[in-house]
Amino acid sequence: MIAAMDIRVTKVSKSKINEINFDNLPFGKYFTDHMLEVDYENGEWKTPEIKPYQALSLEPSIAALHYGQAIFEGIKAYKNVNGEAFIFRPEDNFRRFNISADRMQMPAVPEEIFIEGMRRLIEIDKNWIPAKKDYSLYIRPFMFATDNVIGVKPSDTYKFIILLSPTGPYYATPMKIHVEEKYTRATPGGVGFAKNAGNYGASLKAFADAKAEGYDQVLWTDAFEHKWLQEVGTMNVFFIIGNTVITPSLDEGTILEGVTRDSAITVLKEMGLKVEERKISIDELIEAYKAGSFLEVFGTGTAATISPIKELRYRDFHMYFDTATWKISPALKKNLTDIREGNVPDKFGWMVKV
Ligand code: COI
């Protein structure tokens, strides 16, 4: 438990919760009554404030808008069968946030602000945690540079904010994925492992091109040969070939170290499956598909949870999957959901009580 921290709290006079239809919550569209906001100035973090969700007043010269010094996280909170609120693995996202901060030459956010601030915010808005199956409260911590100087240098001032968004599934149906060869997401030595805003901005052109051809997202390949598989635009990726689950390894620094990725690896091993984190090429997938041993392919992410992929397209070669017949990834999804919703004991210690 983190030490009690001084937080200034101003609550809304009237909640807007009744204006929201909790049976239909598109991802990231609605925000709760409150947000947490903290400024970094003169080398220190100021007192955090929880206040009504509102617009920010910023000058157009702020550094983040010009040079992209901005990072974020995605976390989820759930209610268990007894109506108690829990956050899923916030410590892991906290660690990753500060790894991103370091890569982007930004100050580390103290644990008490990130974790305790988040906990206090959710405590105030806990009625916003949806109860519906596959719904959750999405937590979006982010930080950006606020110096009003248009010179390329690390900012001296920053803003850290946490927003809460009651949300439904990011991908409601099995996905169609295009294997990307023209554009590149990440190279060794770059920022691929960091959750900086620019990684997502830079993905939009490839996403739009894939969408124009009827695909939901791209599967990124390496920058040099465009054959080694990395991750999908919004999630990590797993392949089941024969009795082995394979996911691209993290060692080149070109892949986001997903918390759901790690949870999936842990649960799959617990289910008795062999899991390999290693380099995997598109050629290996095609060979396995032709041999009939490429059984399942799915994405993992906080927003995406476990998202089945029903088609992978590489050039003119299409790999189709009948996701309705799958066994392993649906079982993984169920096992993870059971932990998150408190239907089974939390044996890995992933759930943090609000
Ligand atoms: C998440 O899964 O939380 C993400 O941040 C991915 C996406 C929504 C950008």
Short mmCIF file of C-alpha atoms and ligand atoms in Angstrom, two decimals:
data_model
loop_
_atom_site.label_atom_id
_atom_site.label_comp_id
_atom_site.label_asym_id
_atom_site.label_seq_id
_atom_site.Cartn_x
_atom_site.Cartn_y
_atom_site.Cartn_z
CA MET A 1 0.00 0.00 0.00
CA ILE A 2 1.35 3.40 -0.96
CA ALA A 3 1.51 6.20 1.60
CA ALA A 4 -1.45 8.53 1.74
CA MET A 5 -0.82 11.47 -0.52
CA ASP A 6 -2.08 14.97 -0.49
CA ILE A 7 -4.60 15.32 -3.34
CA ARG A 8 -6.86 18.31 -3.87
CA VAL A 9 -10.34 17.05 -4.70
CA THR A 10 -13.13 19.07 -6.30
CA LYS A 11 -16.22 17.06 -7.19
CA VAL A 12 -18.87 17.76 -9.80
CA SER A 13 -22.10 19.23 -8.50
CA LYS A 14 -24.13 16.88 -10.71
CA SER A 15 -22.95 13.61 -12.24
CA LYS A 16 -23.51 13.03 -15.97
CA ILE A 17 -23.67 9.26 -15.51
CA ASN A 18 -27.39 9.08 -16.32
CA GLU A 19 -26.74 10.58 -19.75
CA ILE A 20 -24.72 7.52 -20.76
CA ASN A 21 -26.17 4.33 -22.21
CA PHE A 22 -24.17 1.62 -20.45
CA ASP A 23 -25.46 -1.02 -22.89
CA ASN A 24 -23.65 0.61 -25.78
CA LEU A 25 -20.24 2.01 -25.00
CA PRO A 26 -17.94 2.45 -28.01
CA PHE A 27 -14.26 2.34 -27.02
CA GLY A 28 -12.92 5.61 -25.61
CA LYS A 29 -15.89 7.81 -26.43
CA TYR A 30 -17.25 8.72 -22.99
CA PHE A 31 -15.38 9.99 -19.95
CA THR A 32 -16.33 9.87 -16.30
CA ASP A 33 -17.15 12.89 -14.15
CA HIS A 34 -13.60 13.44 -12.89
CA MET A 35 -9.96 13.45 -14.00
CA LEU A 36 -6.63 13.63 -12.22
CA GLU A 37 -4.17 16.35 -13.23
CA VAL A 38 -0.65 17.05 -11.98
CA ASP A 39 1.97 19.51 -13.20
CA TYR A 40 5.73 19.11 -13.21
CA GLU A 41 7.66 22.35 -12.78
CA ASN A 42 11.07 23.38 -11.42
CA GLY A 43 12.15 19.76 -11.19
CA GLU A 44 9.27 18.55 -9.05
CA TRP A 45 5.73 17.24 -9.22
CA LYS A 46 3.11 19.58 -7.73
CA THR A 47 0.10 18.51 -5.65
CA PRO A 48 -2.22 16.29 -7.72
CA GLU A 49 -5.75 17.48 -8.29
CA ILE A 50 -8.87 15.44 -8.91
CA LYS A 51 -11.39 17.70 -10.56
CA PRO A 52 -14.36 17.66 -12.91
CA TYR A 53 -13.46 16.40 -16.41
CA GLN A 54 -12.86 19.58 -18.36
CA ALA A 55 -11.02 21.27 -21.23
CA LEU A 56 -7.39 22.27 -20.77
CA SER A 57 -6.18 25.78 -21.36
CA LEU A 58 -2.80 25.59 -23.09
CA GLU A 59 -0.82 27.84 -25.39
CA PRO A 60 -0.42 26.71 -29.03
CA SER A 61 3.36 26.71 -28.56
CA ILE A 62 3.45 23.75 -26.13
CA ALA A 63 6.30 21.43 -27.05
CA ALA A 64 4.20 18.24 -27.17
CA LEU A 65 2.19 19.59 -30.11
CA HIS A 66 5.33 20.31 -32.12
CA TYR A 67 7.75 17.50 -31.33
CA GLY A 68 5.59 14.74 -29.91
CA GLN A 69 7.05 14.47 -26.41
CA ALA A 70 3.99 12.58 -25.19
CA ILE A 71 3.44 9.12 -23.72
CA PHE A 72 0.47 7.14 -22.44
CA GLU A 73 -0.77 3.90 -20.91
CA GLY A 74 -3.91 1.77 -21.07
CA ILE A 75 -5.18 -0.07 -17.99
CA LYS A 76 -8.57 -1.51 -17.05
CA ALA A 77 -10.69 -1.65 -13.89
CA TYR A 78 -13.43 -4.19 -13.29
CA LYS A 79 -16.07 -4.95 -10.71
CA ASN A 80 -16.07 -8.44 -9.26
CA VAL A 81 -19.15 -10.55 -8.55
CA ASN A 82 -19.52 -8.81 -5.16
CA GLY A 83 -19.47 -5.36 -6.76
CA GLU A 84 -15.95 -4.53 -5.50
CA ALA A 85 -13.72 -2.52 -7.84
CA PHE A 86 -10.28 -3.82 -8.91
CA ILE A 87 -7.55 -2.55 -11.23
CA PHE A 88 -5.71 -5.10 -13.39
CA ARG A 89 -1.90 -5.05 -12.97
CA PRO A 90 -1.47 -1.26 -12.58
CA GLU A 91 2.08 -1.69 -11.22
CA ASP A 92 3.17 -3.22 -14.53
CA ASN A 93 1.77 -0.32 -16.51
CA PHE A 94 3.38 2.08 -14.06
CA ARG A 95 6.79 0.49 -14.69
CA ARG A 96 6.28 0.60 -18.44
CA PHE A 97 5.12 4.23 -18.30
CA ASN A 98 8.39 5.29 -16.73
CA ILE A 99 10.38 3.24 -19.27
CA SER A 100 8.56 5.20 -21.98
CA ALA A 101 9.23 8.44 -20.06
CA ASP A 102 12.96 7.66 -19.93
CA ARG A 103 13.11 6.94 -23.69
CA MET A 104 11.32 10.21 -24.45
CA GLN A 105 13.56 12.21 -22.06
CA MET A 106 10.68 12.97 -19.70
CA PRO A 107 10.64 12.91 -15.88
CA ALA A 108 9.53 9.74 -14.09
CA VAL A 109 6.09 9.94 -12.50
CA PRO A 110 6.23 8.90 -8.82
CA GLU A 111 4.44 5.68 -7.94
CA GLU A 112 2.18 7.37 -5.41
CA ILE A 113 0.87 9.80 -8.04
CA PHE A 114 0.38 7.12 -10.69
CA ILE A 115 -1.04 4.31 -8.55
CA GLU A 116 -2.55 6.05 -5.56
CA GLY A 117 -3.82 8.93 -7.72
CA MET A 118 -5.47 6.40 -10.04
CA ARG A 119 -6.96 4.50 -7.12
CA ARG A 120 -8.43 7.64 -5.57
CA LEU A 121 -9.85 8.78 -8.91
CA ILE A 122 -11.51 5.42 -9.52
CA GLU A 123 -12.85 5.38 -5.98
CA ILE A 124 -14.68 8.63 -6.73
CA ASP A 125 -15.99 7.45 -10.12
CA LYS A 126 -16.47 3.75 -9.29
CA ASN A 127 -20.15 3.81 -10.26
CA TRP A 128 -18.91 4.24 -13.80
CA ILE A 129 -17.37 0.76 -13.96
CA PRO A 130 -19.68 -1.11 -16.35
CA ALA A 131 -21.14 -4.42 -15.23
CA LYS A 132 -21.86 -5.78 -18.71
CA LYS A 133 -19.86 -8.75 -20.02
CA ASP A 134 -16.71 -7.68 -21.93
CA TYR A 135 -17.15 -4.08 -20.70
CA SER A 136 -14.77 -2.33 -18.30
CA LEU A 137 -13.50 1.03 -17.13
CA TYR A 138 -10.57 1.95 -19.37
CA ILE A 139 -7.93 4.01 -17.59
CA ARG A 140 -5.80 6.36 -19.68
CA PRO A 141 -2.79 7.88 -17.87
CA PHE A 142 -0.74 10.19 -20.11
CA MET A 143 1.99 12.81 -19.90
CA PHE A 144 3.05 15.51 -22.31
CA ALA A 145 5.55 18.37 -22.59
CA THR A 146 4.14 21.81 -21.84
CA ASP A 147 7.03 24.26 -22.34
CA ASN A 148 5.97 27.17 -24.52
CA VAL A 149 9.16 27.13 -26.59
CA ILE A 150 9.53 25.99 -30.19
CA GLY A 151 13.12 24.82 -29.92
CA VAL A 152 13.90 21.12 -30.17
CA LYS A 153 14.90 20.31 -26.61
CA PRO A 154 13.44 18.37 -23.70
CA SER A 155 10.72 20.40 -22.04
CA ASP A 156 11.21 21.65 -18.47
CA THR A 157 7.49 21.37 -17.68
CA TYR A 158 5.01 18.52 -18.11
CA LYS A 159 1.43 17.63 -17.37
CA PHE A 160 0.35 14.18 -16.18
CA ILE A 161 -3.35 13.35 -16.48
CA ILE A 162 -5.50 10.30 -15.85
CA LEU A 163 -8.84 9.95 -17.66
CA LEU A 164 -11.39 7.20 -17.11
CA SER A 165 -13.60 5.90 -19.89
CA PRO A 166 -16.35 3.30 -19.45
CA THR A 167 -16.00 1.15 -22.49
CA GLY A 168 -17.12 -1.85 -24.51
CA PRO A 169 -14.91 -4.15 -26.62
CA TYR A 170 -12.38 -2.52 -28.95
CA TYR A 171 -12.86 -5.25 -31.55
CA ALA A 172 -16.26 -6.88 -31.25
CA THR A 173 -15.79 -9.41 -34.07
CA PRO A 174 -12.87 -11.49 -35.43
CA MET A 175 -10.38 -9.37 -37.33
CA LYS A 176 -8.91 -9.28 -40.82
CA ILE A 177 -5.23 -8.34 -40.80
CA HIS A 178 -2.95 -7.18 -43.60
CA VAL A 179 0.75 -8.06 -43.28
CA GLU A 180 2.49 -4.71 -43.84
CA GLU A 181 5.57 -4.45 -46.05
CA LYS A 182 5.57 -0.87 -47.26
CA TYR A 183 5.57 1.07 -43.99
CA THR A 184 7.66 0.37 -40.87
CA ARG A 185 6.68 0.80 -37.24
CA ALA A 186 9.93 0.23 -35.40
CA THR A 187 13.65 -0.41 -35.84
CA PRO A 188 16.29 -1.44 -33.27
CA GLY A 189 17.43 1.68 -31.42
CA GLY A 190 14.13 3.45 -32.15
CA VAL A 191 11.08 3.94 -29.94
CA GLY A 192 9.13 0.77 -30.73
CA PHE A 193 9.19 -0.49 -27.14
CA ALA A 194 7.89 2.82 -25.78
CA LYS A 195 4.25 3.80 -25.58
CA ASN A 196 4.77 7.22 -27.07
CA ALA A 197 1.98 8.97 -28.93
CA GLY A 198 3.98 9.18 -32.17
CA ASN A 199 4.11 5.40 -32.61
CA TYR A 200 0.34 5.43 -33.01
CA GLY A 201 0.18 8.60 -35.12
CA ALA A 202 2.77 7.10 -37.45
CA SER A 203 0.69 3.94 -37.85
CA LEU A 204 -2.39 5.70 -39.20
CA LYS A 205 -1.37 5.85 -42.86
CA ALA A 206 -0.75 2.09 -42.98
CA PHE A 207 -3.99 1.52 -41.06
CA ALA A 208 -5.96 3.69 -43.53
CA ASP A 209 -4.46 1.90 -46.55
CA ALA A 210 -5.31 -1.51 -45.04
CA LYS A 211 -8.81 -0.32 -44.17
CA ALA A 212 -9.39 0.86 -47.75
CA GLU A 213 -8.77 -2.74 -48.81
CA GLY A 214 -11.18 -4.15 -46.23
CA TYR A 215 -8.72 -4.96 -43.43
CA ASP A 216 -9.05 -3.98 -39.77
CA GLN A 217 -5.40 -3.47 -38.98
CA VAL A 218 -1.84 -4.21 -40.09
CA LEU A 219 0.67 -6.73 -38.80
CA TRP A 220 4.00 -4.91 -38.75
CA THR A 221 7.13 -6.53 -40.14
CA ASP A 222 10.81 -5.62 -39.55
CA ALA A 223 12.35 -2.64 -41.35
CA PHE A 224 15.09 -4.54 -43.21
CA GLU A 225 13.58 -7.66 -44.76
CA HIS A 226 9.86 -7.08 -44.07
CA LYS A 227 9.46 -10.68 -43.09
CA TRP A 228 9.99 -10.86 -39.32
CA LEU A 229 6.69 -10.27 -37.56
CA GLN A 230 6.42 -7.65 -34.82
CA GLU A 231 2.96 -6.66 -33.58
CA VAL A 232 -0.45 -5.49 -34.82
CA GLY A 233 -1.26 -1.74 -34.81
CA THR A 234 -3.11 -1.87 -31.49
CA MET A 235 -1.99 -5.14 -29.89
CA ASN A 236 0.69 -7.83 -29.57
CA VAL A 237 0.24 -10.99 -31.61
CA PHE A 238 0.29 -14.75 -30.92
CA PHE A 239 0.34 -17.70 -33.32
CA ILE A 240 -0.50 -21.30 -32.49
CA ILE A 241 1.37 -23.77 -34.67
CA GLY A 242 0.83 -27.43 -33.81
CA ASN A 243 0.97 -27.60 -30.02
CA THR A 244 3.18 -24.53 -29.58
CA VAL A 245 2.16 -20.94 -28.96
CA ILE A 246 4.62 -18.46 -30.48
CA THR A 247 4.83 -14.72 -29.94
CA PRO A 248 7.55 -12.37 -31.27
CA SER A 249 10.32 -11.79 -28.73
CA LEU A 250 11.05 -8.39 -27.22
CA ASP A 251 14.83 -8.38 -27.45
CA GLU A 252 15.31 -6.01 -30.40
CA GLY A 253 13.33 -3.25 -28.66
CA THR A 254 10.88 -3.06 -31.57
CA ILE A 255 7.82 -4.43 -29.79
CA LEU A 256 5.69 -3.06 -26.99
CA GLU A 257 6.08 -5.13 -23.84
CA GLY A 258 2.36 -5.72 -23.41
CA VAL A 259 0.95 -6.39 -19.96
CA THR A 260 -1.80 -8.50 -21.55
CA ARG A 261 0.92 -10.23 -23.60
CA ASP A 262 2.67 -11.19 -20.37
CA SER A 263 -0.63 -12.25 -18.76
CA ALA A 264 -1.43 -14.40 -21.80
CA ILE A 265 2.00 -16.10 -21.70
CA THR A 266 1.57 -16.79 -17.97
CA VAL A 267 -1.96 -18.18 -18.31
CA LEU A 268 -1.15 -20.26 -21.41
CA LYS A 269 1.78 -21.87 -19.56
CA GLU A 270 -0.50 -22.47 -16.60
CA MET A 271 -2.89 -24.19 -19.04
CA GLY A 272 -0.03 -26.57 -19.88
CA LEU A 273 0.88 -25.11 -23.26
CA LYS A 274 4.36 -24.64 -24.60
CA VAL A 275 4.96 -20.92 -25.23
CA GLU A 276 7.91 -19.61 -27.22
CA GLU A 277 9.00 -15.97 -27.36
CA ARG A 278 11.20 -15.83 -30.44
CA LYS A 279 11.66 -14.43 -33.92
CA ILE A 280 8.99 -15.65 -36.29
CA SER A 281 8.76 -14.95 -40.01
CA ILE A 282 5.83 -14.72 -42.39
CA ASP A 283 7.40 -17.63 -44.33
CA GLU A 284 7.11 -19.89 -41.27
CA LEU A 285 3.40 -18.99 -40.94
CA ILE A 286 2.72 -19.67 -44.61
CA GLU A 287 4.51 -23.00 -44.46
CA ALA A 288 2.55 -24.02 -41.36
CA TYR A 289 -0.72 -22.85 -42.95
CA LYS A 290 -0.05 -24.95 -46.07
CA ALA A 291 0.81 -27.94 -43.87
CA GLY A 292 -2.41 -27.49 -41.87
CA SER A 293 -0.61 -26.88 -38.57
CA PHE A 294 -1.27 -23.13 -38.22
CA LEU A 295 -4.26 -23.38 -35.90
CA GLU A 296 -5.01 -20.04 -34.25
CA VAL A 297 -3.85 -16.41 -34.42
CA PHE A 298 -4.91 -13.68 -32.03
CA GLY A 299 -3.96 -10.30 -30.65
CA THR A 300 -3.55 -9.27 -27.02
CA GLY A 301 -3.82 -5.82 -25.50
CA THR A 302 -5.50 -3.87 -22.73
CA ALA A 303 -8.02 -2.41 -25.15
CA ALA A 304 -8.12 -5.42 -27.48
CA THR A 305 -8.12 -8.05 -24.65
CA ILE A 306 -7.85 -11.33 -26.62
CA SER A 307 -8.91 -10.62 -30.21
CA PRO A 308 -9.20 -13.51 -32.65
CA ILE A 309 -7.96 -12.97 -36.21
CA LYS A 310 -9.97 -14.67 -38.93
CA GLU A 311 -7.85 -13.67 -41.91
CA LEU A 312 -4.19 -12.84 -42.47
CA ARG A 313 -3.29 -11.46 -45.88
CA TYR A 314 0.30 -11.44 -47.13
CA ARG A 315 0.59 -10.07 -50.68
CA ASP A 316 -1.83 -12.26 -52.68
CA PHE A 317 -1.79 -15.08 -50.17
CA HIS A 318 -4.76 -15.23 -47.81
CA MET A 319 -4.84 -17.37 -44.68
CA TYR A 320 -8.39 -17.97 -43.45
CA PHE A 321 -9.38 -19.32 -40.04
CA ASP A 322 -12.66 -20.61 -38.70
CA THR A 323 -12.46 -18.95 -35.29
CA ALA A 324 -15.68 -20.69 -34.15
CA THR A 325 -13.79 -24.00 -34.00
CA TRP A 326 -10.89 -22.72 -31.90
CA LYS A 327 -10.18 -24.10 -28.44
CA ILE A 328 -7.07 -22.46 -27.01
CA SER A 329 -7.51 -18.70 -27.37
CA PRO A 330 -11.18 -18.80 -26.27
CA ALA A 331 -10.05 -20.76 -23.17
CA LEU A 332 -7.30 -18.19 -22.57
CA LYS A 333 -9.82 -15.37 -22.86
CA LYS A 334 -12.17 -17.07 -20.43
CA ASN A 335 -9.40 -17.76 -17.93
CA LEU A 336 -8.23 -14.14 -18.06
CA THR A 337 -11.79 -12.83 -17.75
CA ASP A 338 -12.38 -15.07 -14.77
CA ILE A 339 -9.33 -13.61 -13.02
CA ARG A 340 -10.33 -10.03 -13.88
CA GLU A 341 -13.91 -10.48 -12.78
CA GLY A 342 -12.93 -12.32 -9.60
CA ASN A 343 -14.66 -15.60 -10.55
CA VAL A 344 -11.50 -17.53 -9.65
CA PRO A 345 -8.75 -16.88 -7.07
CA ASP A 346 -6.23 -14.26 -8.17
CA LYS A 347 -3.25 -16.59 -7.85
CA PHE A 348 -0.81 -14.30 -9.69
CA GLY A 349 -1.66 -11.27 -7.52
CA TRP A 350 -2.74 -9.20 -10.54
CA MET A 351 -5.84 -7.52 -9.12
CA VAL A 352 -5.38 -4.36 -7.06
CA LYS A 353 -8.35 -3.36 -4.95
CA VAL A 354 -9.58 0.20 -5.35
C1 COI B 1 -4.32 -0.24 -25.09
O1 COI B 1 -4.52 -1.39 -25.41
O2 COI B 1 -4.58 0.17 -23.97
C2 COI B 1 -3.73 0.70 -26.03
O3 COI B 1 -3.22 1.69 -25.60
C3 COI B 1 -3.85 0.42 -27.48
C4 COI B 1 -4.65 1.39 -28.27
C5 COI B 1 -6.00 1.72 -27.76
C6 COI B 1 -3.87 2.58 -28.66
#
